[in-house]
């Protein structure tokens, strides 16, 4: 897999979105990881870690005797991830440039193999699940976080918001992905034979002025060429919707909900 295969662009706007994404979801990630119990000394993998992923959360739990590996293939994301590691003094975290679907990492080498928001933009479910399964030790945990668009909306409702959301979801589908991938991850792990399978769902409420209210704008910017090339919106329609959504996001009366993040995890049989 090359960075060109990734549905979203490798632009500065996409880097900004990924950094914001990591911060918004960090509290829910912390709560989720707490439910896994002690992780001291674990070897953990964040596959497709992007600019930050959950590297910090994993490093804090694994401690000085643990080891964390983040894998990504995009040069901009790799630079951002390495800068994050240096800025936060995380010496036990290694960043590896590799294909998330066919990494050079040895099989059966991680106590926890995690992926977030990679099934959704890329698809190729079987290949990604094969790699997660291969890299996890027998008895280790495979952990998946993927989105479900059902709750994603703003209040009061906005036609421009709804138009952008519809175009974004269709752009994912046209590119081979599925923004609602979180609806099927439990089934994927169950059919693969994972044991002690569990599921958790998270939604974040967005108060007026919250930067994540601009998420449709950020997605539309990253997906702009795909939206236009597919004829999902004309240039003027897209630009108009973005301007209207900027006004909605900046309105002190606007609140919102994020999409649902479905957190699924289970153990690879011994």
mmCIF file with all atom_site columns, C-alpha atoms in Angstrom, residues 151-168 213-214 216-217 233 237-251 253-257:
data_model
loop_
_atom_site.group_PDB
_atom_site.id
_atom_site.type_symbol
_atom_site.label_atom_id
_atom_site.label_alt_id
_atom_site.label_comp_id
_atom_site.label_asym_id
_atom_site.label_entity_id
_atom_site.label_seq_id
_atom_site.pdbx_PDB_ins_code
_atom_site.Cartn_x
_atom_site.Cartn_y
_atom_site.Cartn_z
_atom_site.occupancy
_atom_site.B_iso_or_equiv
_atom_site.pdbx_formal_charge
_atom_site.auth_seq_id
_atom_site.auth_comp_id
_atom_site.auth_asym_id
_atom_site.auth_atom_id
_atom_site.pdbx_PDB_model_num
ATOM 1  C CA . UNK A 1 151 ? -24.900 10.276 15.540 1.00 0.00 ? 151 UNK A CA 1
ATOM 2  C CA . UNK A 1 152 ? -22.854 12.818 13.558 1.00 0.00 ? 152 UNK A CA 1
ATOM 3  C CA . UNK A 1 153 ? -24.853 16.065 13.329 1.00 0.00 ? 153 UNK A CA 1
ATOM 4  C CA . UNK A 1 154 ? -25.157 19.633 14.524 1.00 0.00 ? 154 UNK A CA 1
ATOM 5  C CA . UNK A 1 155 ? -27.914 21.461 16.369 1.00 0.00 ? 155 UNK A CA 1
ATOM 6  C CA . UNK A 1 156 ? -29.790 23.459 15.161 1.00 0.00 ? 156 UNK A CA 1
ATOM 7  C CA . UNK A 1 157 ? -29.770 21.373 11.962 1.00 0.00 ? 157 UNK A CA 1
ATOM 8  C CA . UNK A 1 158 ? -28.015 22.783 8.898  1.00 0.00 ? 158 UNK A CA 1
ATOM 9  C CA . UNK A 1 159 ? -28.704 21.938 5.257  1.00 0.00 ? 159 UNK A CA 1
ATOM 10 C CA . UNK A 1 160 ? -25.081 22.769 4.374  1.00 0.00 ? 160 UNK A CA 1
ATOM 11 C CA . UNK A 1 161 ? -23.806 20.423 7.095  1.00 0.00 ? 161 UNK A CA 1
ATOM 12 C CA . UNK A 1 162 ? -26.076 17.645 5.821  1.00 0.00 ? 162 UNK A CA 1
ATOM 13 C CA . UNK A 1 163 ? -24.946 18.167 2.215  1.00 0.00 ? 163 UNK A CA 1
ATOM 14 C CA . UNK A 1 164 ? -21.274 17.984 3.160  1.00 0.00 ? 164 UNK A CA 1
ATOM 15 C CA . UNK A 1 165 ? -21.833 14.919 5.321  1.00 0.00 ? 165 UNK A CA 1
ATOM 16 C CA . UNK A 1 166 ? -23.640 13.123 2.485  1.00 0.00 ? 166 UNK A CA 1
ATOM 17 C CA . UNK A 1 167 ? -20.863 13.988 0.011  1.00 0.00 ? 167 UNK A CA 1
ATOM 18 C CA . UNK A 1 168 ? -18.176 12.824 2.456  1.00 0.00 ? 168 UNK A CA 1
ATOM 19 C CA . UNK A 1 213 ? -17.583 21.225 14.774 1.00 0.00 ? 213 UNK A CA 1
ATOM 20 C CA . UNK A 1 214 ? -15.461 22.032 11.709 1.00 0.00 ? 214 UNK A CA 1
ATOM 21 C CA . UNK A 1 216 ? -17.134 18.284 7.838  1.00 0.00 ? 216 UNK A CA 1
ATOM 22 C CA . UNK A 1 217 ? -15.086 21.198 6.479  1.00 0.00 ? 217 UNK A CA 1
ATOM 23 C CA . UNK A 1 233 ? -21.033 18.437 -5.885 1.00 0.00 ? 233 UNK A CA 1
ATOM 24 C CA . UNK A 1 237 ? -21.839 23.960 -4.505 1.00 0.00 ? 237 UNK A CA 1
ATOM 25 C CA . UNK A 1 238 ? -18.899 22.650 -2.510 1.00 0.00 ? 238 UNK A CA 1
ATOM 26 C CA . UNK A 1 239 ? -17.440 26.092 -1.863 1.00 0.00 ? 239 UNK A CA 1
ATOM 27 C CA . UNK A 1 240 ? -20.837 27.442 -0.842 1.00 0.00 ? 240 UNK A CA 1
ATOM 28 C CA . UNK A 1 241 ? -21.458 24.559 1.552  1.00 0.00 ? 241 UNK A CA 1
ATOM 29 C CA . UNK A 1 242 ? -18.029 25.024 3.149  1.00 0.00 ? 242 UNK A CA 1
ATOM 30 C CA . UNK A 1 243 ? -18.661 28.737 3.690  1.00 0.00 ? 243 UNK A CA 1
ATOM 31 C CA . UNK A 1 244 ? -22.055 28.007 5.240  1.00 0.00 ? 244 UNK A CA 1
ATOM 32 C CA . UNK A 1 245 ? -20.562 25.320 7.482  1.00 0.00 ? 245 UNK A CA 1
ATOM 33 C CA . UNK A 1 246 ? -17.886 27.755 8.661  1.00 0.00 ? 246 UNK A CA 1
ATOM 34 C CA . UNK A 1 247 ? -20.703 30.074 9.736  1.00 0.00 ? 247 UNK A CA 1
ATOM 35 C CA . UNK A 1 248 ? -22.519 27.205 11.459 1.00 0.00 ? 248 UNK A CA 1
ATOM 36 C CA . UNK A 1 249 ? -19.378 26.068 13.311 1.00 0.00 ? 249 UNK A CA 1
ATOM 37 C CA . UNK A 1 250 ? -18.673 29.612 14.457 1.00 0.00 ? 250 UNK A CA 1
ATOM 38 C CA . UNK A 1 251 ? -22.213 30.320 15.615 1.00 0.00 ? 251 UNK A CA 1
ATOM 39 C CA . UNK A 1 253 ? -25.718 28.796 19.334 1.00 0.00 ? 253 UNK A CA 1
ATOM 40 C CA . UNK A 1 254 ? -24.405 25.685 17.544 1.00 0.00 ? 254 UNK A CA 1
ATOM 41 C CA . UNK A 1 255 ? -23.763 22.441 19.395 1.00 0.00 ? 255 UNK A CA 1
ATOM 42 C CA . UNK A 1 256 ? -23.141 19.001 17.941 1.00 0.00 ? 256 UNK A CA 1
ATOM 43 C CA . UNK A 1 257 ? -22.350 15.341 18.330 1.00 0.00 ? 257 UNK A CA 1
#
